[in-house]
Amino acid sequence: MYKHTVSQHVFTFDSLTELMAKASPLRSGDQLAGIAAGSYQERIAAQMALADLPLTTFLQEPLIPYESDEVTRLIFDTHEHTAFTAIAHLTVGDFRNFLLSNNTHTSQLTALQKAITPEMAAAVSKIMNVQDLILVSSKCEIITRFRNTIGVKGCMSTRLQPNHPTDDLKAIMASVLDGLFYGSGDAVIGINPATDHISTQVQLLKLIDAVREQYAIPTQSCILSHITNTILAIEQGAPVDLVFQSIGGTEKTNSSFGINLSLLQEGYEAALSLGRGTIGNNVMYFETGQGSSLSANAHYGIDQQTLEARAYAVARAFNPLLVNTVVGFIGPEYLFDGKQIIRAGLEDHFCGKLMGLPMGCDICYTNHADADQDDMDALLTLLGVAGCNFIMGVPGSDDIMLNYQSTSFHDALYIRKLLNVKPAPEFEEWLLKMGIMNTQHEITVHRIYCG
């Protein structure tokens, strides 16, 4: 039992799971699950009790039993105990102070990445305000490579997302060219297919690969279909660069997606066997989102933000090129409004970076959420300051296939100019060579020349 007294009122929390849930900043998903704090006062009491909790508690009390959940087993079996000794004496509150200290730098955070469990990252985020999350995230540098270098400080990449509701090849190609002429696509040219037909996936992969090869574009492609389809596409000789999969923070959540750790390993090894990366072998692309476990009835009474962090342990096991939270996509049932979406996006980015992941963010909302483009502009700016590895580039910011609002090619230009950040180095060089961008990092080509 955990407890804390506020104005002579003793608040008690029967388990670590309850303490974590009650300490979470307000969000509609936890309210829907019936696990949120009943009042602001109770939330503060839980946060105070959590701040006094030794970090070692998370190695002694798994939120889901080791025997019944393979994600729990992964977390405990891969924990780096030697590196953990540097922070083993700290409480959650002390850990926050350590992270914020002027004497804690990138190299120290890098050394601790695999010593920090998802629950530790989630716990400390719950007692941090927005500026704390941004400041610590900005200290982290997570670099990955395939055909270019993503995550270098001073750079921000974009996923070019040319989705189409019927997978029309001409329409997709028009969006790809539009994005490239706005300097988008250095993280990946990634298409969510409208159907799950293997033949469509192979066709799309060949289309993007042909364009990449014709113009010697230093980037990578990905069709965001189920991993089993991508494995089949590899077996058929398709030009697969990255293997994609949505993942969650419990074994039951991943089962609802039709996956387990063994299947992810199979996909990882299949992509590695192709050897298509020219400067690196980070071949996996994962997407996550707060609320996925609750929507699958696989949350075990654990708050959605902690479960999101547990998904990052799954991603971390496969050395991904890209990981992004699709922060507002699941809907207002889980993140009700712009305020909750903004906080969740910063938490997700912080926890992922702290654990050593190349975190990006799909800064987005659905049309029935109490949010608008002003909220997305605010989150984009905050994540840019925090050092987010990549964002989405959607034509007009309106995904006409998935029916949600994200960030546009123009949004990427805004944040790059505002913060004086650039595309990935190899992609920047290509943009300069092609005359798409000048040496002041301004886009100079706004139309397609034919001839």
Coordinates of C-alpha atoms in Angstrom, one line a residue:
M1 CA 0.0 0.0 0.0
Y2 CA 1.2 3.5 -0.8
K3 CA -0.1 6.7 0.8
H4 CA 0.3 10.4 1.1
T5 CA -1.3 13.0 3.3
V6 CA -2.8 16.3 1.9
S7 CA -4.3 18.7 4.4
Q8 CA -4.8 16.0 7.0
H9 CA -6.5 13.8 4.4
V10 CA -4.6 10.5 3.9
F11 CA -4.9 9.2 0.4
T12 CA -4.1 5.5 0.0
F13 CA -3.3 3.5 -3.1
D14 CA -3.5 -0.3 -2.8
S15 CA -1.0 -1.2 -5.5
L16 CA 1.7 0.2 -7.7
T17 CA -0.7 -0.1 -10.7
E18 CA -3.2 2.1 -8.9
L19 CA -0.6 4.6 -7.8
M20 CA 0.7 5.0 -11.4
A21 CA -2.8 5.4 -12.7
K22 CA -3.9 8.0 -10.1
A23 CA -0.7 9.9 -10.7
S24 CA -1.3 10.3 -14.4
P25 CA -2.3 13.7 -15.7
L26 CA -6.0 13.7 -16.7
R27 CA -7.0 11.9 -19.8
S28 CA -10.3 10.5 -21.1
G29 CA -9.0 7.0 -21.7
D30 CA -8.1 6.5 -18.0
Q31 CA -11.5 7.9 -17.0
L32 CA -13.2 5.5 -19.5
A33 CA -11.2 2.6 -17.8
G34 CA -12.3 3.8 -14.4
I35 CA -8.8 4.1 -13.1
A36 CA -8.2 7.9 -13.1
A37 CA -7.8 10.0 -10.0
G38 CA -11.2 11.1 -8.6
S39 CA -10.0 14.6 -8.0
Y40 CA -7.1 17.0 -8.6
Q41 CA -6.2 16.6 -4.9
E42 CA -6.0 12.8 -5.2
R43 CA -3.8 13.1 -8.3
I44 CA -1.3 15.4 -6.5
A45 CA -1.2 13.0 -3.6
A46 CA -0.5 10.1 -5.9
Q47 CA 2.3 12.1 -7.7
M48 CA 3.8 13.0 -4.3
A49 CA 3.8 9.4 -3.2
L50 CA 5.2 8.3 -6.6
A51 CA 8.0 10.9 -6.3
D52 CA 9.1 9.2 -3.0
L53 CA 9.2 5.7 -4.6
P54 CA 12.6 4.1 -5.1
L55 CA 13.4 3.2 -8.7
T56 CA 14.2 -0.3 -7.6
T57 CA 10.5 -0.8 -6.8
F58 CA 9.9 -1.3 -10.5
L59 CA 12.3 -4.2 -10.6
Q60 CA 10.6 -5.8 -7.7
E61 CA 6.9 -5.3 -8.6
P62 CA 6.0 -6.0 -12.2
L63 CA 2.7 -4.4 -13.2
I64 CA 1.8 -7.6 -15.2
P65 CA 3.1 -10.9 -13.8
Y66 CA 6.3 -12.1 -15.5
E67 CA 4.9 -15.6 -16.1
S68 CA 1.8 -14.4 -18.0
D69 CA 3.1 -11.6 -20.3
E70 CA 6.0 -11.8 -22.8
V71 CA 6.4 -8.0 -22.8
T72 CA 7.0 -8.1 -19.1
R73 CA 9.6 -10.9 -19.6
L74 CA 11.3 -8.8 -22.3
I75 CA 11.5 -5.8 -20.0
F76 CA 13.0 -7.8 -17.2
D77 CA 15.3 -10.1 -19.2
T78 CA 16.9 -7.2 -21.2
H79 CA 17.3 -4.8 -18.3
E80 CA 21.0 -3.7 -18.0
H81 CA 21.7 -4.1 -14.3
T82 CA 25.2 -2.8 -14.5
A83 CA 24.3 0.5 -16.0
F84 CA 21.4 0.8 -13.6
T85 CA 23.8 0.9 -10.6
A86 CA 24.4 4.6 -11.5
I87 CA 20.8 5.5 -10.6
A88 CA 19.7 2.6 -8.4
H89 CA 19.9 4.7 -5.2
L90 CA 17.4 7.3 -6.6
T91 CA 13.7 7.8 -6.0
V92 CA 11.5 8.8 -8.9
G93 CA 11.7 12.4 -7.6
D94 CA 15.5 12.2 -7.4
F95 CA 15.5 10.7 -10.9
R96 CA 13.6 13.8 -12.2
N97 CA 16.2 16.1 -10.5
F98 CA 19.0 14.1 -12.1
L99 CA 17.5 14.3 -15.6
L100 CA 17.0 18.1 -15.2
S101 CA 20.4 18.7 -13.7
N102 CA 22.8 20.9 -15.7
N103 CA 25.5 18.3 -15.0
T104 CA 23.5 15.5 -16.8
H105 CA 24.4 15.5 -20.5
T106 CA 23.7 13.5 -23.6
S107 CA 26.5 10.9 -23.0
Q108 CA 25.1 10.0 -19.6
L109 CA 21.6 9.6 -20.8
T110 CA 22.8 7.4 -23.7
A111 CA 24.6 5.2 -21.3
L112 CA 21.5 4.7 -19.2
Q113 CA 19.0 3.9 -22.0
K114 CA 18.7 0.2 -21.4
A115 CA 18.8 0.6 -17.7
I116 CA 15.6 2.5 -17.7
T117 CA 12.5 0.4 -17.8
P118 CA 9.3 1.7 -19.4
E119 CA 7.7 1.9 -16.0
M120 CA 10.5 4.1 -14.7
A121 CA 10.2 6.4 -17.7
A122 CA 6.5 6.6 -17.4
A123 CA 6.7 7.2 -13.6
V124 CA 9.1 10.1 -13.9
S125 CA 7.1 11.7 -16.7
K126 CA 4.0 11.8 -14.5
I127 CA 5.7 14.2 -12.1
M128 CA 7.2 16.4 -14.8
N129 CA 5.6 19.5 -16.3
V130 CA 5.7 20.3 -20.0
Q131 CA 8.9 22.3 -19.9
D132 CA 10.6 19.4 -18.0
L133 CA 9.6 16.9 -20.7
I134 CA 10.9 19.2 -23.4
L135 CA 14.2 20.0 -21.7
V136 CA 15.2 16.4 -21.0
S137 CA 14.1 15.2 -24.4
S138 CA 16.3 17.9 -26.0
K139 CA 19.3 16.4 -24.3
C140 CA 18.8 13.0 -26.0
E141 CA 20.3 12.2 -29.3
I142 CA 19.2 8.9 -31.0
I143 CA 20.7 8.4 -34.4
T144 CA 19.7 5.7 -36.8
R145 CA 20.7 4.8 -40.4
F146 CA 19.5 3.0 -43.5
R147 CA 20.2 5.1 -46.6
N148 CA 20.5 8.3 -44.7
T149 CA 21.2 9.5 -41.2
I150 CA 18.2 10.4 -39.0
G151 CA 18.2 12.0 -35.6
V152 CA 21.3 14.2 -35.7
K153 CA 21.0 17.3 -33.6
G154 CA 20.1 20.2 -35.8
C155 CA 18.1 18.1 -38.1
M156 CA 14.4 17.2 -38.3
S157 CA 13.1 14.6 -40.9
T158 CA 9.7 14.0 -42.4
R159 CA 7.8 10.9 -43.4
L160 CA 6.2 11.6 -46.8
Q161 CA 2.7 10.1 -46.5
P162 CA 1.0 9.9 -49.9
N163 CA -2.0 7.8 -49.0
H164 CA -4.9 7.4 -51.4
P165 CA -8.3 5.8 -50.7
T166 CA -8.1 3.5 -53.8
D167 CA -4.3 3.1 -53.9
D168 CA -4.4 4.9 -57.3
L169 CA -0.8 4.8 -58.5
K170 CA -0.9 8.1 -60.4
A171 CA -2.5 9.9 -57.5
I172 CA 0.1 8.5 -55.1
M173 CA 3.0 9.4 -57.4
A174 CA 1.6 13.0 -57.7
S175 CA 1.7 13.3 -53.9
V176 CA 5.2 11.8 -53.7
L177 CA 6.5 14.3 -56.2
D178 CA 4.7 17.1 -54.5
G179 CA 6.3 16.1 -51.2
L180 CA 9.8 15.8 -52.6
F181 CA 9.6 19.2 -54.2
Y182 CA 8.8 20.6 -50.7
G183 CA 11.8 18.8 -49.2
S184 CA 9.8 16.0 -47.5
G185 CA 10.5 12.3 -47.4
D186 CA 13.9 11.9 -45.7
A187 CA 12.6 9.8 -42.9
V188 CA 10.7 7.5 -45.2
I189 CA 8.3 7.5 -48.1
G190 CA 5.6 5.5 -46.3
I191 CA 2.2 4.5 -47.7
N192 CA -0.7 3.1 -45.7
P193 CA -2.4 0.9 -48.3
A194 CA -6.1 1.0 -48.6
T195 CA -6.3 -2.8 -48.9
D196 CA -4.2 -5.7 -47.5
H197 CA -3.7 -7.4 -50.9
I198 CA -0.1 -8.6 -51.3
S199 CA -0.2 -7.8 -55.0
T200 CA -1.0 -4.1 -54.2
Q201 CA 1.8 -3.9 -51.6
V202 CA 4.3 -5.3 -54.1
Q203 CA 3.1 -2.9 -56.8
L204 CA 3.5 0.1 -54.5
L205 CA 6.9 -1.0 -53.3
K206 CA 8.1 -1.3 -56.9
L207 CA 6.6 2.1 -57.8
I208 CA 8.4 3.9 -55.0
D209 CA 11.6 2.0 -55.5
A210 CA 11.7 2.9 -59.2
V211 CA 11.4 6.6 -58.5
R212 CA 14.0 6.4 -55.7
E213 CA 16.5 4.6 -58.0
Q214 CA 15.8 6.8 -61.1
Y215 CA 16.6 10.0 -59.1
A216 CA 19.1 8.5 -56.7
I217 CA 17.1 9.7 -53.7
P218 CA 18.9 8.9 -50.4
T219 CA 15.8 7.7 -48.5
Q220 CA 13.9 4.5 -47.8
S221 CA 10.4 3.3 -48.6
C222 CA 7.8 1.4 -46.5
I223 CA 4.3 0.1 -47.1
L224 CA 2.6 0.1 -43.7
S225 CA 0.8 -3.2 -44.0
H226 CA 0.7 -6.1 -41.5
I227 CA 4.1 -7.7 -40.9
T228 CA 2.9 -11.0 -42.3
N229 CA 2.1 -9.3 -45.6
T230 CA 5.6 -7.7 -45.7
I231 CA 7.2 -11.1 -45.0
L232 CA 5.3 -12.6 -47.9
A233 CA 6.3 -9.6 -50.1
I234 CA 9.9 -10.3 -49.2
E235 CA 9.5 -13.9 -50.2
Q236 CA 8.1 -12.8 -53.6
G237 CA 11.2 -10.7 -54.2
A238 CA 9.7 -7.3 -53.6
P239 CA 12.1 -4.4 -52.9
V240 CA 11.3 -4.1 -49.1
D241 CA 13.4 -1.5 -47.3
L242 CA 11.6 -1.3 -43.9
V243 CA 9.3 -3.7 -42.1
F244 CA 6.4 -2.0 -40.4
Q245 CA 4.1 -3.0 -37.6
S246 CA 1.8 -1.4 -35.0
I247 CA 2.7 -2.6 -31.5
G248 CA 1.3 -2.3 -28.0
G249 CA 2.5 -2.7 -24.4
T250 CA 1.1 -6.0 -23.4
E251 CA 1.1 -9.5 -24.9
K252 CA -2.7 -9.4 -25.2
T253 CA -2.6 -6.1 -27.1
N254 CA -0.1 -7.5 -29.6
S255 CA -2.2 -10.6 -30.0
S256 CA -5.1 -8.4 -31.0
F257 CA -2.8 -7.0 -33.7
G258 CA -2.0 -10.6 -34.8
I259 CA 1.6 -10.5 -33.7
N260 CA 4.0 -11.6 -31.0
L261 CA 7.7 -11.1 -30.4
S262 CA 8.6 -14.2 -32.4
L263 CA 6.8 -12.9 -35.5
L264 CA 8.5 -9.5 -35.1
Q265 CA 11.9 -11.3 -34.9
E266 CA 11.0 -13.2 -38.1
G267 CA 10.2 -9.9 -39.9
Y268 CA 13.3 -8.3 -38.6
E269 CA 15.6 -11.1 -39.8
A270 CA 13.9 -11.2 -43.2
A271 CA 14.5 -7.5 -43.7
L272 CA 18.1 -7.8 -42.5
S273 CA 18.7 -10.6 -45.0
L274 CA 18.0 -8.3 -47.9
G275 CA 20.9 -6.0 -47.1
R276 CA 19.3 -3.1 -48.8
G277 CA 20.6 -0.4 -46.4
T278 CA 23.7 1.4 -47.8
I279 CA 25.0 3.1 -44.6
G280 CA 23.1 1.2 -41.8
N281 CA 20.9 -1.7 -40.9
N282 CA 18.1 -0.2 -38.9
V283 CA 15.2 -1.9 -40.8
M284 CA 12.1 -1.7 -38.6
Y285 CA 9.4 1.0 -38.4
F286 CA 6.9 0.9 -35.5
E287 CA 3.9 2.9 -34.7
T288 CA 2.2 3.2 -31.3
G289 CA -0.6 5.2 -29.6
Q290 CA -2.0 5.8 -26.2
G291 CA -5.2 3.9 -25.8
S292 CA -4.5 0.9 -27.9
S293 CA -4.5 -1.6 -25.0
L294 CA -7.7 -0.2 -23.6
S295 CA -9.4 -0.5 -27.0
A296 CA -8.3 -4.1 -27.1
N297 CA -9.5 -4.8 -23.6
A298 CA -5.9 -5.7 -22.8
H299 CA -4.9 -3.1 -20.3
Y300 CA -4.9 -4.9 -16.9
G301 CA -6.1 -1.8 -15.1
I302 CA -2.8 0.0 -16.1
D303 CA -3.0 3.6 -17.2
Q304 CA -2.6 4.2 -21.0
Q305 CA 0.5 6.2 -20.8
T306 CA 2.5 3.5 -18.9
L307 CA 1.2 0.9 -21.4
E308 CA 2.4 3.2 -24.2
A309 CA 5.9 3.3 -22.6
R310 CA 5.9 -0.5 -22.4
A311 CA 5.3 -0.6 -26.2
Y312 CA 8.7 1.2 -26.5
A313 CA 10.4 -1.8 -24.8
V314 CA 9.0 -4.0 -27.7
A315 CA 10.3 -1.5 -30.3
R316 CA 13.7 -1.2 -28.6
A317 CA 14.3 -4.9 -28.9
F318 CA 14.5 -4.6 -32.7
N319 CA 16.8 -1.6 -33.3
P320 CA 14.2 0.4 -35.4
L321 CA 15.0 3.1 -37.8
L322 CA 11.8 4.9 -36.9
V323 CA 9.2 4.9 -34.1
N324 CA 6.3 7.3 -33.9
T325 CA 3.4 7.7 -31.6
V326 CA 0.2 8.5 -33.6
V327 CA -0.8 10.6 -30.7
G328 CA -4.3 11.8 -31.5
F329 CA -5.4 9.2 -34.0
I330 CA -7.3 6.7 -31.8
G331 CA -9.8 9.4 -30.8
P332 CA -11.3 11.5 -28.1
E333 CA -12.3 8.4 -26.1
Y334 CA -8.7 8.2 -25.1
L335 CA -7.3 11.8 -25.6
F336 CA -10.3 14.1 -25.4
D337 CA -9.0 17.5 -26.5
G338 CA -6.1 19.5 -27.7
K339 CA -4.7 19.8 -24.2
Q340 CA -4.6 16.1 -23.6
I341 CA -3.2 15.4 -27.1
I342 CA -0.4 17.9 -26.5
R343 CA 0.6 16.5 -23.2
A344 CA 0.5 12.9 -24.4
G345 CA 2.7 13.7 -27.5
L346 CA 5.3 15.3 -25.3
E347 CA 5.2 12.4 -22.8
D348 CA 5.5 9.8 -25.5
H349 CA 8.4 11.6 -27.1
F350 CA 10.1 11.9 -23.8
C351 CA 9.7 8.3 -22.7
G352 CA 10.8 7.0 -26.1
K353 CA 13.9 9.1 -26.2
L354 CA 14.8 8.3 -22.6
M355 CA 14.7 4.6 -23.5
G356 CA 16.9 5.1 -26.6
L357 CA 14.3 5.1 -29.4
P358 CA 14.4 7.3 -32.5
M359 CA 11.1 9.0 -31.7
G360 CA 8.9 10.8 -34.1
C361 CA 5.3 11.9 -33.8
D362 CA 2.3 11.9 -36.0
I363 CA 0.9 15.2 -34.7
C364 CA -2.7 14.6 -35.4
Y365 CA -6.3 14.5 -34.4
T366 CA -9.6 13.0 -35.6
N367 CA -12.4 15.3 -36.7
H368 CA -14.6 14.4 -33.7
A369 CA -12.0 15.4 -31.1
D370 CA -12.2 18.7 -29.3
A371 CA -9.0 19.9 -31.1
D372 CA -8.0 21.9 -34.1
Q373 CA -5.0 22.9 -36.2
D374 CA -3.9 25.5 -33.6
D375 CA -3.4 22.7 -31.1
M376 CA -1.3 20.8 -33.7
D377 CA 0.7 23.9 -34.5
A378 CA 1.5 24.2 -30.7
L379 CA 2.5 20.6 -30.4
L380 CA 4.6 20.8 -33.6
T381 CA 6.5 23.7 -32.2
L382 CA 7.0 22.1 -28.8
L383 CA 8.2 18.9 -30.3
G384 CA 10.6 20.8 -32.6
V385 CA 12.2 22.4 -29.5
A386 CA 12.3 19.0 -27.8
G387 CA 14.3 17.6 -30.7
C388 CA 11.7 15.2 -32.3
N389 CA 13.4 13.0 -34.9
F390 CA 10.7 13.2 -37.5
I391 CA 7.1 14.3 -38.2
M392 CA 4.6 13.5 -41.0
G393 CA 4.2 15.2 -44.3
V394 CA 0.7 14.8 -45.6
P395 CA -0.6 16.7 -48.6
G396 CA -2.6 19.6 -47.3
S397 CA -2.4 18.0 -43.8
D398 CA -5.6 16.0 -44.6
D399 CA -5.2 12.3 -45.0
I400 CA -7.9 11.4 -47.5
M401 CA -7.6 7.7 -46.9
L402 CA -7.3 7.5 -43.1
N403 CA -9.6 10.5 -42.6
Y404 CA -7.7 12.4 -40.0
Q405 CA -5.7 15.7 -39.7
S406 CA -2.0 15.6 -39.5
T407 CA 0.9 17.9 -40.5
S408 CA 1.7 19.1 -44.0
F409 CA 4.7 19.6 -46.1
H410 CA 4.4 23.3 -45.3
D411 CA 4.4 22.6 -41.6
A412 CA 7.8 20.9 -41.9
L413 CA 9.1 24.0 -43.7
Y414 CA 7.8 26.2 -40.9
I415 CA 9.5 24.3 -38.1
R416 CA 12.8 23.9 -40.0
K417 CA 12.9 27.6 -40.7
L418 CA 11.8 28.6 -37.2
L419 CA 14.4 26.4 -35.4
N420 CA 17.1 26.5 -38.1
V421 CA 17.0 22.7 -38.5
K422 CA 17.7 20.8 -41.6
P423 CA 16.7 17.5 -43.3
A424 CA 18.9 14.5 -42.9
P425 CA 22.4 15.3 -44.2
E426 CA 22.4 13.0 -47.2
F427 CA 18.9 14.1 -48.2
E428 CA 19.9 17.8 -47.8
E429 CA 22.8 17.2 -50.1
W430 CA 20.4 15.6 -52.7
L431 CA 18.0 18.6 -52.4
L432 CA 20.8 21.0 -53.1
K433 CA 22.1 18.9 -56.0
M434 CA 18.6 18.8 -57.5
G435 CA 18.1 22.5 -57.1
I436 CA 15.0 21.9 -54.9
M437 CA 16.6 23.8 -52.0
N438 CA 19.2 26.6 -51.9
T439 CA 22.1 27.0 -49.5
Q440 CA 19.9 29.1 -47.2
H441 CA 17.7 26.0 -46.9
E442 CA 14.8 27.6 -48.7
I443 CA 12.7 25.6 -51.1
T444 CA 13.2 27.0 -54.6
V445 CA 11.1 24.6 -56.8
H446 CA 7.3 24.7 -56.3
R447 CA 6.1 23.1 -59.5
I448 CA 6.9 20.0 -61.6
Y449 CA 8.7 20.6 -64.9
C450 CA 7.8 18.2 -67.7
G451 CA 9.9 17.5 -70.7

